[in-house]
PDB file of C-alpha atoms in Angstrom:
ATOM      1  CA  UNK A   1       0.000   0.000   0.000  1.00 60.00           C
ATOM      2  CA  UNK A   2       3.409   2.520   0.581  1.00 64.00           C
ATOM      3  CA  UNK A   3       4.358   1.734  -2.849  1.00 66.00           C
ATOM      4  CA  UNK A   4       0.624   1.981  -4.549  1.00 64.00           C
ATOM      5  CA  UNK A   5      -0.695   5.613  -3.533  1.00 64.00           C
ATOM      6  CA  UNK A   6       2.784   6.986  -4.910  1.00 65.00           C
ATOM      7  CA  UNK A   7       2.196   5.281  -8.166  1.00 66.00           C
ATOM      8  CA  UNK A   8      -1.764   6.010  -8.300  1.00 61.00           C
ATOM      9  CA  UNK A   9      -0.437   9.884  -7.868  1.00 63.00           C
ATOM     10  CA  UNK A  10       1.968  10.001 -10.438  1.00 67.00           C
ATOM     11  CA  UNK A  11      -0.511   7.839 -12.812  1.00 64.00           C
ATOM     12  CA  UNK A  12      -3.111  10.713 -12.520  1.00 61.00           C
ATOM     13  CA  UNK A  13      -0.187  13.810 -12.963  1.00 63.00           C
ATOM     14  CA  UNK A  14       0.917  11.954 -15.944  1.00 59.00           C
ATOM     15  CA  UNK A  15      -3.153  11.106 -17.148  1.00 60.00           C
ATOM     16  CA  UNK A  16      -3.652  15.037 -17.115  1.00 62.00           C
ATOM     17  CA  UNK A  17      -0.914  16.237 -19.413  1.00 59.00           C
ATOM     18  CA  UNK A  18      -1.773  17.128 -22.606  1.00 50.00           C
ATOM     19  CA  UNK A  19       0.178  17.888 -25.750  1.00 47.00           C
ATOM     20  CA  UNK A  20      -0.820  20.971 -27.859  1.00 44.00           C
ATOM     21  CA  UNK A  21      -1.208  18.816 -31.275  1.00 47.00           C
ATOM     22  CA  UNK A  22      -4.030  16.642 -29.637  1.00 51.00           C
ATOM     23  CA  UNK A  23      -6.349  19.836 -30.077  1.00 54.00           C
ATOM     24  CA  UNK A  24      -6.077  22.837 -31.866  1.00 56.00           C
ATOM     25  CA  UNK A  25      -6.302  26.580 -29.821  1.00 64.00           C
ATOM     26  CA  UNK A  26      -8.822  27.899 -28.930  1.00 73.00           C
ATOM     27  CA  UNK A  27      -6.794  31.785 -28.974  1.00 79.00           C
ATOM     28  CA  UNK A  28      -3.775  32.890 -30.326  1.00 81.00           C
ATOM     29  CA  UNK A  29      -2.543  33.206 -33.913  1.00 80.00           C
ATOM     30  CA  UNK A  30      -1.864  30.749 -36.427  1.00 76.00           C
ATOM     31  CA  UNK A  31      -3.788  28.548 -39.129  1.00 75.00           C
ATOM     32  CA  UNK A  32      -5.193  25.916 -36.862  1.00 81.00           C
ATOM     33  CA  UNK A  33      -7.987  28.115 -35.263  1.00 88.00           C
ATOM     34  CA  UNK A  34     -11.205  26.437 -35.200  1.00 91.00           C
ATOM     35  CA  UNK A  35     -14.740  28.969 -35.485  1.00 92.00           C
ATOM     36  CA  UNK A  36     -16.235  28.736 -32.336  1.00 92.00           C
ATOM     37  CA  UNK A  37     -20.018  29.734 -32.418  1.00 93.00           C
ATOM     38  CA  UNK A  38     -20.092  33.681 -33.263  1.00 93.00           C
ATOM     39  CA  UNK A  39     -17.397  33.537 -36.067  1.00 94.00           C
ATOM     40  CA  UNK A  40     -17.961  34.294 -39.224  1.00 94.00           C
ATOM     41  CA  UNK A  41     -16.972  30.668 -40.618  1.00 92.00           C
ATOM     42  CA  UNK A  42     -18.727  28.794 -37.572  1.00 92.00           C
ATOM     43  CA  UNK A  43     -20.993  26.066 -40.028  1.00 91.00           C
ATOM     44  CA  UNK A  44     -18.962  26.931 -43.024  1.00 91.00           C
ATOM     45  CA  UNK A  45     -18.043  29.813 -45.585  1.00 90.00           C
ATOM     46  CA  UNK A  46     -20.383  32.764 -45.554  1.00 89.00           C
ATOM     47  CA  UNK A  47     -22.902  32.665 -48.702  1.00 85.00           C
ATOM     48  CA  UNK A  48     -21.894  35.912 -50.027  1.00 85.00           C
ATOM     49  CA  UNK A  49     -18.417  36.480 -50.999  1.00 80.00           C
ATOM     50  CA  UNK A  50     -16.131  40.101 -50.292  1.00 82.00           C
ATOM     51  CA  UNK A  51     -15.338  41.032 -53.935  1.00 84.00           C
ATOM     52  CA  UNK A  52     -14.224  44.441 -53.905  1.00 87.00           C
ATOM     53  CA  UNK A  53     -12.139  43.830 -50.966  1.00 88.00           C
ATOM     54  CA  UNK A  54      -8.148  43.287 -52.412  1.00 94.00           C
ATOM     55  CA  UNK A  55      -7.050  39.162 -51.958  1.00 94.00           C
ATOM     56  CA  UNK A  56      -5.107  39.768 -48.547  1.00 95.00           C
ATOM     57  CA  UNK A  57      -7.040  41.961 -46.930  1.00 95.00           C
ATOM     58  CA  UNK A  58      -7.668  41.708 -43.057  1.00 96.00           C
ATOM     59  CA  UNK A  59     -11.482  41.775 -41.765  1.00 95.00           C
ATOM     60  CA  UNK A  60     -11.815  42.251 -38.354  1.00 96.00           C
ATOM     61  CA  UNK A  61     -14.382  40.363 -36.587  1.00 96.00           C
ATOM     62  CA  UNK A  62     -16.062  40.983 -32.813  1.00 96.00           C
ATOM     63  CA  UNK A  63     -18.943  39.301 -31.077  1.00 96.00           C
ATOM     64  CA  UNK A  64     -19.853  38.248 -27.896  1.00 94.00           C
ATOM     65  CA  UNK A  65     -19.247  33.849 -26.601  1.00 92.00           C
ATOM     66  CA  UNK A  66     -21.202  31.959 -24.771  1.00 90.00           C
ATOM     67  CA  UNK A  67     -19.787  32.977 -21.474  1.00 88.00           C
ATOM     68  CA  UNK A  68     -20.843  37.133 -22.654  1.00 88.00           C
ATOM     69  CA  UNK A  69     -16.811  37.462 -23.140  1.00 90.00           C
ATOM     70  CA  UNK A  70     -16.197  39.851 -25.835  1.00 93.00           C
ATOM     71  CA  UNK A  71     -14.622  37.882 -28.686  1.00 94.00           C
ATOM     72  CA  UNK A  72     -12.227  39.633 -31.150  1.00 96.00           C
ATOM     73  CA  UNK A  73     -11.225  38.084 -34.202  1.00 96.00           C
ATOM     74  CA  UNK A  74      -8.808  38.394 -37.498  1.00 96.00           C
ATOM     75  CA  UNK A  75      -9.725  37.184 -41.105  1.00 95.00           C
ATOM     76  CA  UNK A  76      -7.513  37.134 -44.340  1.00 95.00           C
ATOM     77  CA  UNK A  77      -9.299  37.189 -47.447  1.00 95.00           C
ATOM     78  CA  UNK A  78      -7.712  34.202 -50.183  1.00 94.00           C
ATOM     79  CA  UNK A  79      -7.288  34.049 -53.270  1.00 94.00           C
ATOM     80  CA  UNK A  80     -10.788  32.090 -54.049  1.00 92.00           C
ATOM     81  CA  UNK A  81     -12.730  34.945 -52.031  1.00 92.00           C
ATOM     82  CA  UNK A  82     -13.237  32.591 -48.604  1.00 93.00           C
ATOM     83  CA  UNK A  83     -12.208  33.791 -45.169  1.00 94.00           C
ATOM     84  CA  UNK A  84      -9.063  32.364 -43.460  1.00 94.00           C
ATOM     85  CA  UNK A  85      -9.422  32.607 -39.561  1.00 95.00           C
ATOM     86  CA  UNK A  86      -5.736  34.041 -38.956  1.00 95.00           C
ATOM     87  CA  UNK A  87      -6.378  35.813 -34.984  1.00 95.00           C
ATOM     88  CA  UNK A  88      -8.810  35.019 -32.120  1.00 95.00           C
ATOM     89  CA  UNK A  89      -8.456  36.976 -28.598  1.00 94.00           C
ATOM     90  CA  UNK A  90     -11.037  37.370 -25.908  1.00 92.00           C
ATOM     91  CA  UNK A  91     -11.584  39.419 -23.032  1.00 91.00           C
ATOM     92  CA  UNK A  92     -11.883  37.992 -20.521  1.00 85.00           C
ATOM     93  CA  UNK A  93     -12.906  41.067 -18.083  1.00 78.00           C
ATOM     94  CA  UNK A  94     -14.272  39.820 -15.069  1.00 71.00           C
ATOM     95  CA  UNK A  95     -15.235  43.337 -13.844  1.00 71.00           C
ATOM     96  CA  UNK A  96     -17.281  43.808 -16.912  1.00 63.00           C
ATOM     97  CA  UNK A  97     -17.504  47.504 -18.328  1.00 58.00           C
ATOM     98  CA  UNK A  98     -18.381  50.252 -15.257  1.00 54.00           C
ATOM     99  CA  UNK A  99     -19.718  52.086 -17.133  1.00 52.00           C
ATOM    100  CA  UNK A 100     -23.103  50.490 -18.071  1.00 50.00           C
TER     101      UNK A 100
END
């Protein structure tokens, strides 16, 4: 029984490590963003396409989550006209705004 608990312990410290390639970010920058519900992409590509808008162009992007965190994110429009999700960041102010 001296020898088990030890092992049990370590057995559950190593059980909750995760590595960052088993799921994509939720924040941050780079091109494995997933929509979360409130993006522009969430359920797909938008109908309607930006076509006066130059290829490369940045589209900003700000909603409220789930949780009533405001929700900022960055778009990059390709070549074919779709949205790239490039930049998610949310606030997470837990004092919400004072001045409502």
């Amino acid at each position: 029984m001296k020898h088990a608990l030890p092992a049990l312990f370590a057995a559950l410290l190593l059980g909750a490590c995760t590595t960052a390639t088993t799921r994509p970010p939720s924040v941050g920058y780079g091109r494995y963003l997933e929509p979360i519900p409130g993006s522009i992409t969430y359920g797909g590509q938008p109908r309607t396409r930006l076509t006066k808008a130059p290829v490369g162009s940045i589209v900003p992007h700000q909603f409220f989550d789930d949780f009533g965190h405001k929700v900022y994110e960055t778009y990059v429009i390709e070549p074919d006209r779709s949205l790239r999700l490039v930049g998610r960041r949310i606030d997470y102010d837990i004092f919400g705004d004072m001045d409502r």
